[in-house]
Amino acid sequence: MKYLYTLLILLLVSCDEDPTLSNDQNQGDDDITTIDDKVRLSSIQIAENTASNIVTNIDIVYDNDNLISEIVFSGQQSKTYQFQYAPNNQVINYTKIENQSTSSYSIEYDENIITSSNVSNPNQIQQFEIDNFNRVDEILSRTTSSNGSVIQENSEVFDINANFNIERITYLENNNTTGFSDFTYELNDNPFKDMNDIIRLLVFKDFIPSSRFLPLTQEEYDTSTGSIQLVQEMIYTYNLNSEGMPVSREISTTNNGISSTSYNLFSYL
């Protein structure tokens, strides 16, 4: 039993590391033939009230190297992300087009911190901190003044369990805890599992894409008033294809006593 447990842990680590988070610039230089069995989303549709009432389409475009080159939101949300890569497949630049305005960002990799900077406004940065298992475990957003003093700093800290699922996200504003989200899981597969982690968190963070599985329940708590208050609860129900991948999920949300239903529809290449 001891050896079986060790083997399972090794398998978990090997499945969830994203090599593009590493600062090794020589990755991908070895001439090794591998079978490409990665999961690639081609689109996501978001529906409200009924599964047929589509309000947002998300189309994911790949280049000749099967890297995501563009993500286009249309409908209630209208925005486009475009990505550029280094030879080792790390994202090094991206642009975001929204409301006829284009913002450009550069990404730098340094040890266990990845920094995304707004090219036109370098006083706005976003940092992704990497743990010993090569996973993002904290996202920090910071705005500074022209002299470098911090004006605003928000962070999201991920509590990741031994199964590589995020159990809690703690939200901080200027080092003060303002709330947290708790998650439970069931066995399903994650449509985002083979996606570049930086793209997952830049574009699809609301889907909780960086866990091994997608969540079964999600509870949002507010602590800004000094007491813990449950403000929103979400229950997810999944439909899986023959390979165990979600093709749709129903999201039942209760927010301050008001209930609503929405849907995510997943399509794959």
Short mmCIF file of N, CA, C and O in Angstrom, two decimals, residues 89-161:
data_model
loop_
_atom_site.label_atom_id
_atom_site.label_comp_id
_atom_site.label_asym_id
_atom_site.label_seq_id
_atom_site.Cartn_x
_atom_site.Cartn_y
_atom_site.Cartn_z
N ASN A 89 7.44 28.04 -26.17
CA ASN A 89 5.99 28.05 -26.01
C ASN A 89 5.49 28.83 -24.80
O ASN A 89 4.32 28.72 -24.43
N GLN A 90 6.34 29.62 -24.18
CA GLN A 90 5.88 30.52 -23.14
C GLN A 90 5.20 31.74 -23.76
O GLN A 90 5.69 32.29 -24.75
N VAL A 91 4.09 32.17 -23.15
CA VAL A 91 3.45 33.42 -23.59
C VAL A 91 4.33 34.58 -23.15
O VAL A 91 4.69 34.69 -21.97
N ILE A 92 4.71 35.44 -24.08
CA ILE A 92 5.58 36.56 -23.73
C ILE A 92 4.90 37.91 -23.96
O ILE A 92 5.31 38.92 -23.36
N ASN A 93 3.87 37.95 -24.80
CA ASN A 93 3.12 39.17 -25.04
C ASN A 93 1.67 38.80 -25.34
O ASN A 93 1.39 37.74 -25.89
N TYR A 94 0.76 39.70 -24.97
CA TYR A 94 -0.62 39.53 -25.40
C TYR A 94 -1.29 40.88 -25.48
O TYR A 94 -0.85 41.85 -24.84
N THR A 95 -2.33 40.95 -26.29
CA THR A 95 -3.14 42.16 -26.39
C THR A 95 -4.58 41.83 -26.03
O THR A 95 -5.05 40.72 -26.25
N LYS A 96 -5.27 42.81 -25.49
CA LYS A 96 -6.68 42.68 -25.15
C LYS A 96 -7.42 43.82 -25.82
O LYS A 96 -7.09 45.00 -25.61
N ILE A 97 -8.40 43.47 -26.66
CA ILE A 97 -9.18 44.47 -27.38
C ILE A 97 -10.59 44.45 -26.80
O ILE A 97 -11.28 43.42 -26.84
N GLU A 98 -11.03 45.56 -26.26
CA GLU A 98 -12.35 45.64 -25.63
C GLU A 98 -12.87 47.06 -25.75
O GLU A 98 -12.13 48.02 -25.50
N ASN A 99 -14.13 47.18 -26.13
CA ASN A 99 -14.75 48.50 -26.30
C ASN A 99 -13.93 49.41 -27.22
O ASN A 99 -13.71 50.59 -26.93
N GLN A 100 -13.44 48.82 -28.31
CA GLN A 100 -12.66 49.53 -29.33
C GLN A 100 -11.37 50.11 -28.77
O GLN A 100 -10.78 51.03 -29.35
N SER A 101 -10.91 49.58 -27.66
CA SER A 101 -9.66 50.01 -27.06
C SER A 101 -8.72 48.82 -26.95
O SER A 101 -9.14 47.72 -26.57
N THR A 102 -7.46 49.02 -27.31
CA THR A 102 -6.47 47.94 -27.30
C THR A 102 -5.43 48.18 -26.21
O THR A 102 -4.84 49.26 -26.14
N SER A 103 -5.23 47.18 -25.36
CA SER A 103 -4.19 47.23 -24.33
C SER A 103 -3.17 46.13 -24.61
O SER A 103 -3.55 45.01 -24.95
N SER A 104 -1.90 46.46 -24.48
CA SER A 104 -0.82 45.50 -24.73
C SER A 104 -0.10 45.18 -23.42
O SER A 104 0.10 46.07 -22.57
N TYR A 105 0.29 43.92 -23.29
CA TYR A 105 0.93 43.46 -22.06
C TYR A 105 2.17 42.63 -22.40
O TYR A 105 2.18 41.91 -23.40
N SER A 106 3.19 42.74 -21.56
CA SER A 106 4.37 41.89 -21.68
C SER A 106 4.45 40.99 -20.46
O SER A 106 3.98 41.35 -19.37
N ILE A 107 5.01 39.81 -20.64
CA ILE A 107 5.11 38.84 -19.55
C ILE A 107 6.58 38.45 -19.37
O ILE A 107 7.26 38.09 -20.33
N GLU A 108 7.05 38.52 -18.12
CA GLU A 108 8.43 38.17 -17.79
C GLU A 108 8.44 37.02 -16.79
O GLU A 108 7.60 36.97 -15.88
N TYR A 109 9.40 36.09 -16.96
CA TYR A 109 9.50 34.91 -16.13
C TYR A 109 10.79 35.01 -15.30
O TYR A 109 11.88 35.18 -15.85
N ASP A 110 10.65 34.93 -13.97
CA ASP A 110 11.81 35.07 -13.09
C ASP A 110 11.65 34.14 -11.90
O ASP A 110 10.84 34.42 -11.00
N GLU A 111 12.41 33.05 -11.88
CA GLU A 111 12.35 32.08 -10.79
C GLU A 111 10.91 31.64 -10.56
O GLU A 111 10.29 31.08 -11.43
N ASN A 112 10.35 31.95 -9.38
CA ASN A 112 9.00 31.48 -9.06
C ASN A 112 7.95 32.58 -9.17
O ASN A 112 6.87 32.48 -8.58
N ILE A 113 8.23 33.63 -9.92
CA ILE A 113 7.27 34.71 -10.12
C ILE A 113 7.18 35.04 -11.61
O ILE A 113 8.19 35.19 -12.29
N ILE A 114 5.96 35.14 -12.11
CA ILE A 114 5.70 35.57 -13.48
C ILE A 114 4.97 36.90 -13.40
O ILE A 114 3.99 37.04 -12.68
N THR A 115 5.47 37.89 -14.14
CA THR A 115 4.92 39.24 -14.06
C THR A 115 4.33 39.66 -15.40
O THR A 115 5.00 39.58 -16.43
N SER A 116 3.07 40.10 -15.37
CA SER A 116 2.40 40.66 -16.54
C SER A 116 2.27 42.16 -16.33
O SER A 116 1.72 42.62 -15.33
N SER A 117 2.81 42.94 -17.28
CA SER A 117 2.83 44.39 -17.16
C SER A 117 2.08 45.03 -18.31
O SER A 117 2.21 44.61 -19.47
N ASN A 118 1.32 46.06 -17.99
CA ASN A 118 0.63 46.86 -19.00
C ASN A 118 1.65 47.76 -19.67
O ASN A 118 2.26 48.61 -19.01
N VAL A 119 1.87 47.58 -20.97
CA VAL A 119 2.94 48.30 -21.67
C VAL A 119 2.70 49.80 -21.62
O VAL A 119 3.64 50.59 -21.42
N SER A 120 1.46 50.23 -21.79
CA SER A 120 1.16 51.67 -21.81
C SER A 120 1.01 52.25 -20.41
O SER A 120 1.01 53.47 -20.25
N ASN A 121 0.87 51.39 -19.41
CA ASN A 121 0.75 51.85 -18.03
C ASN A 121 1.55 50.92 -17.14
O ASN A 121 0.98 50.05 -16.47
N PRO A 122 2.88 51.08 -17.10
CA PRO A 122 3.73 50.14 -16.35
C PRO A 122 3.50 50.17 -14.85
O PRO A 122 4.05 49.33 -14.13
N ASN A 123 2.70 51.11 -14.35
CA ASN A 123 2.39 51.14 -12.92
C ASN A 123 1.33 50.11 -12.55
O ASN A 123 1.01 49.95 -11.37
N GLN A 124 0.76 49.41 -13.55
CA GLN A 124 -0.20 48.35 -13.29
C GLN A 124 0.44 47.00 -13.66
O GLN A 124 0.79 46.78 -14.81
N ILE A 125 0.59 46.13 -12.66
CA ILE A 125 1.19 44.83 -12.91
C ILE A 125 0.34 43.74 -12.27
O ILE A 125 -0.45 43.99 -11.35
N GLN A 126 0.52 42.54 -12.79
CA GLN A 126 -0.11 41.35 -12.21
C GLN A 126 0.97 40.30 -12.08
O GLN A 126 1.73 40.05 -13.02
N GLN A 127 1.07 39.68 -10.91
CA GLN A 127 2.10 38.68 -10.67
C GLN A 127 1.46 37.34 -10.32
O GLN A 127 0.49 37.28 -9.58
N PHE A 128 2.06 36.28 -10.87
CA PHE A 128 1.64 34.92 -10.60
C PHE A 128 2.77 34.22 -9.85
O PHE A 128 3.88 34.10 -10.39
N GLU A 129 2.51 33.79 -8.63
CA GLU A 129 3.54 33.12 -7.84
C GLU A 129 3.42 31.62 -8.01
O GLU A 129 2.32 31.06 -8.00
N ILE A 130 4.56 30.95 -8.17
CA ILE A 130 4.62 29.52 -8.49
C ILE A 130 5.11 28.75 -7.27
O ILE A 130 6.09 29.15 -6.63
N ASP A 131 4.43 27.64 -6.94
CA ASP A 131 4.86 26.84 -5.79
C ASP A 131 5.88 25.78 -6.23
O ASP A 131 6.31 25.74 -7.38
N ASN A 132 6.25 24.91 -5.28
CA ASN A 132 7.28 23.91 -5.56
C ASN A 132 6.83 22.84 -6.54
O ASN A 132 7.66 22.07 -7.04
N PHE A 133 5.52 22.74 -6.80
CA PHE A 133 5.00 21.78 -7.77
C PHE A 133 4.73 22.43 -9.12
O PHE A 133 4.04 21.88 -9.96
N ASN A 134 5.26 23.65 -9.32
CA ASN A 134 5.14 24.37 -10.59
C ASN A 134 3.69 24.76 -10.89
O ASN A 134 3.26 24.81 -12.04
N ARG A 135 2.92 25.07 -9.83
CA ARG A 135 1.55 25.51 -9.97
C ARG A 135 1.43 26.95 -9.48
O ARG A 135 2.11 27.36 -8.54
N VAL A 136 0.54 27.71 -10.09
CA VAL A 136 0.25 29.05 -9.60
C VAL A 136 -0.55 28.92 -8.30
O VAL A 136 -1.60 28.28 -8.26
N ASP A 137 -0.04 29.51 -7.20
CA ASP A 137 -0.76 29.44 -5.94
C ASP A 137 -1.13 30.81 -5.39
O ASP A 137 -1.73 30.92 -4.33
N GLU A 138 -0.79 31.88 -6.12
CA GLU A 138 -1.21 33.23 -5.72
C GLU A 138 -1.17 34.15 -6.92
O GLU A 138 -0.26 34.08 -7.75
N ILE A 139 -2.19 35.00 -7.01
CA ILE A 139 -2.23 36.04 -8.04
C ILE A 139 -2.29 37.39 -7.34
O ILE A 139 -3.16 37.62 -6.49
N LEU A 140 -1.37 38.26 -7.66
CA LEU A 140 -1.30 39.57 -7.02
C LEU A 140 -1.44 40.65 -8.09
O LEU A 140 -0.75 40.61 -9.12
N SER A 141 -2.33 41.61 -7.87
CA SER A 141 -2.50 42.75 -8.76
C SER A 141 -2.13 44.01 -8.00
O SER A 141 -2.62 44.25 -6.89
N ARG A 142 -1.24 44.82 -8.60
CA ARG A 142 -0.73 45.98 -7.88
C ARG A 142 -0.74 47.22 -8.78
O ARG A 142 -0.39 47.15 -9.96
N THR A 143 -1.16 48.33 -8.20
CA THR A 143 -1.08 49.63 -8.87
C THR A 143 -0.19 50.54 -8.03
O THR A 143 -0.39 50.67 -6.82
N THR A 144 0.81 51.15 -8.67
CA THR A 144 1.74 52.03 -7.96
C THR A 144 1.68 53.44 -8.54
O THR A 144 1.23 53.65 -9.68
N SER A 145 2.15 54.40 -7.77
CA SER A 145 2.24 55.77 -8.24
C SER A 145 3.53 55.95 -9.04
O SER A 145 4.34 55.03 -9.17
N SER A 146 3.73 57.14 -9.59
CA SER A 146 4.92 57.40 -10.41
C SER A 146 6.21 57.29 -9.61
O SER A 146 7.27 57.00 -10.16
N ASN A 147 6.13 57.46 -8.28
CA ASN A 147 7.34 57.34 -7.45
C ASN A 147 7.51 55.93 -6.88
O ASN A 147 8.42 55.69 -6.07
N GLY A 148 6.63 55.02 -7.26
CA GLY A 148 6.78 53.63 -6.87
C GLY A 148 6.01 53.21 -5.64
O GLY A 148 6.03 52.02 -5.28
N SER A 149 5.32 54.12 -4.98
CA SER A 149 4.55 53.73 -3.79
C SER A 149 3.28 53.01 -4.22
O SER A 149 2.68 53.31 -5.25
N VAL A 150 2.87 52.04 -3.39
CA VAL A 150 1.71 51.21 -3.71
C VAL A 150 0.43 51.98 -3.43
O VAL A 150 0.20 52.47 -2.32
N ILE A 151 -0.44 52.09 -4.44
CA ILE A 151 -1.74 52.72 -4.29
C ILE A 151 -2.80 51.69 -3.95
O ILE A 151 -3.63 51.89 -3.06
N GLN A 152 -2.77 50.56 -4.65
CA GLN A 152 -3.76 49.51 -4.45
C GLN A 152 -3.09 48.16 -4.69
O GLN A 152 -2.32 48.01 -5.64
N GLU A 153 -3.40 47.20 -3.82
CA GLU A 153 -2.84 45.86 -3.98
C GLU A 153 -3.90 44.84 -3.60
O GLU A 153 -4.38 44.83 -2.47
N ASN A 154 -4.26 44.00 -4.55
CA ASN A 154 -5.21 42.91 -4.32
C ASN A 154 -4.53 41.59 -4.60
O ASN A 154 -3.69 41.49 -5.50
N SER A 155 -4.90 40.58 -3.84
CA SER A 155 -4.31 39.27 -4.10
C SER A 155 -5.33 38.17 -3.87
O SER A 155 -6.30 38.34 -3.13
N GLU A 156 -5.12 37.06 -4.56
CA GLU A 156 -5.92 35.85 -4.41
C GLU A 156 -4.96 34.71 -4.10
O GLU A 156 -4.06 34.42 -4.88
N VAL A 157 -5.14 34.11 -2.94
CA VAL A 157 -4.26 33.04 -2.48
C VAL A 157 -4.99 31.72 -2.59
O VAL A 157 -6.09 31.55 -2.05
N PHE A 158 -4.38 30.74 -3.29
CA PHE A 158 -4.99 29.44 -3.53
C PHE A 158 -4.51 28.43 -2.48
O PHE A 158 -3.31 28.24 -2.31
N ASP A 159 -5.46 27.79 -1.81
CA ASP A 159 -5.16 26.67 -0.91
C ASP A 159 -5.41 25.40 -1.70
O ASP A 159 -6.56 25.03 -1.96
N ILE A 160 -4.33 24.71 -2.11
CA ILE A 160 -4.41 23.56 -3.02
C ILE A 160 -4.17 22.29 -2.22
O ILE A 160 -3.18 22.17 -1.50
N ASN A 161 -5.08 21.31 -2.36
CA ASN A 161 -4.95 20.09 -1.57
C ASN A 161 -4.05 19.06 -2.26
O ASN A 161 -3.51 19.31 -3.34
#
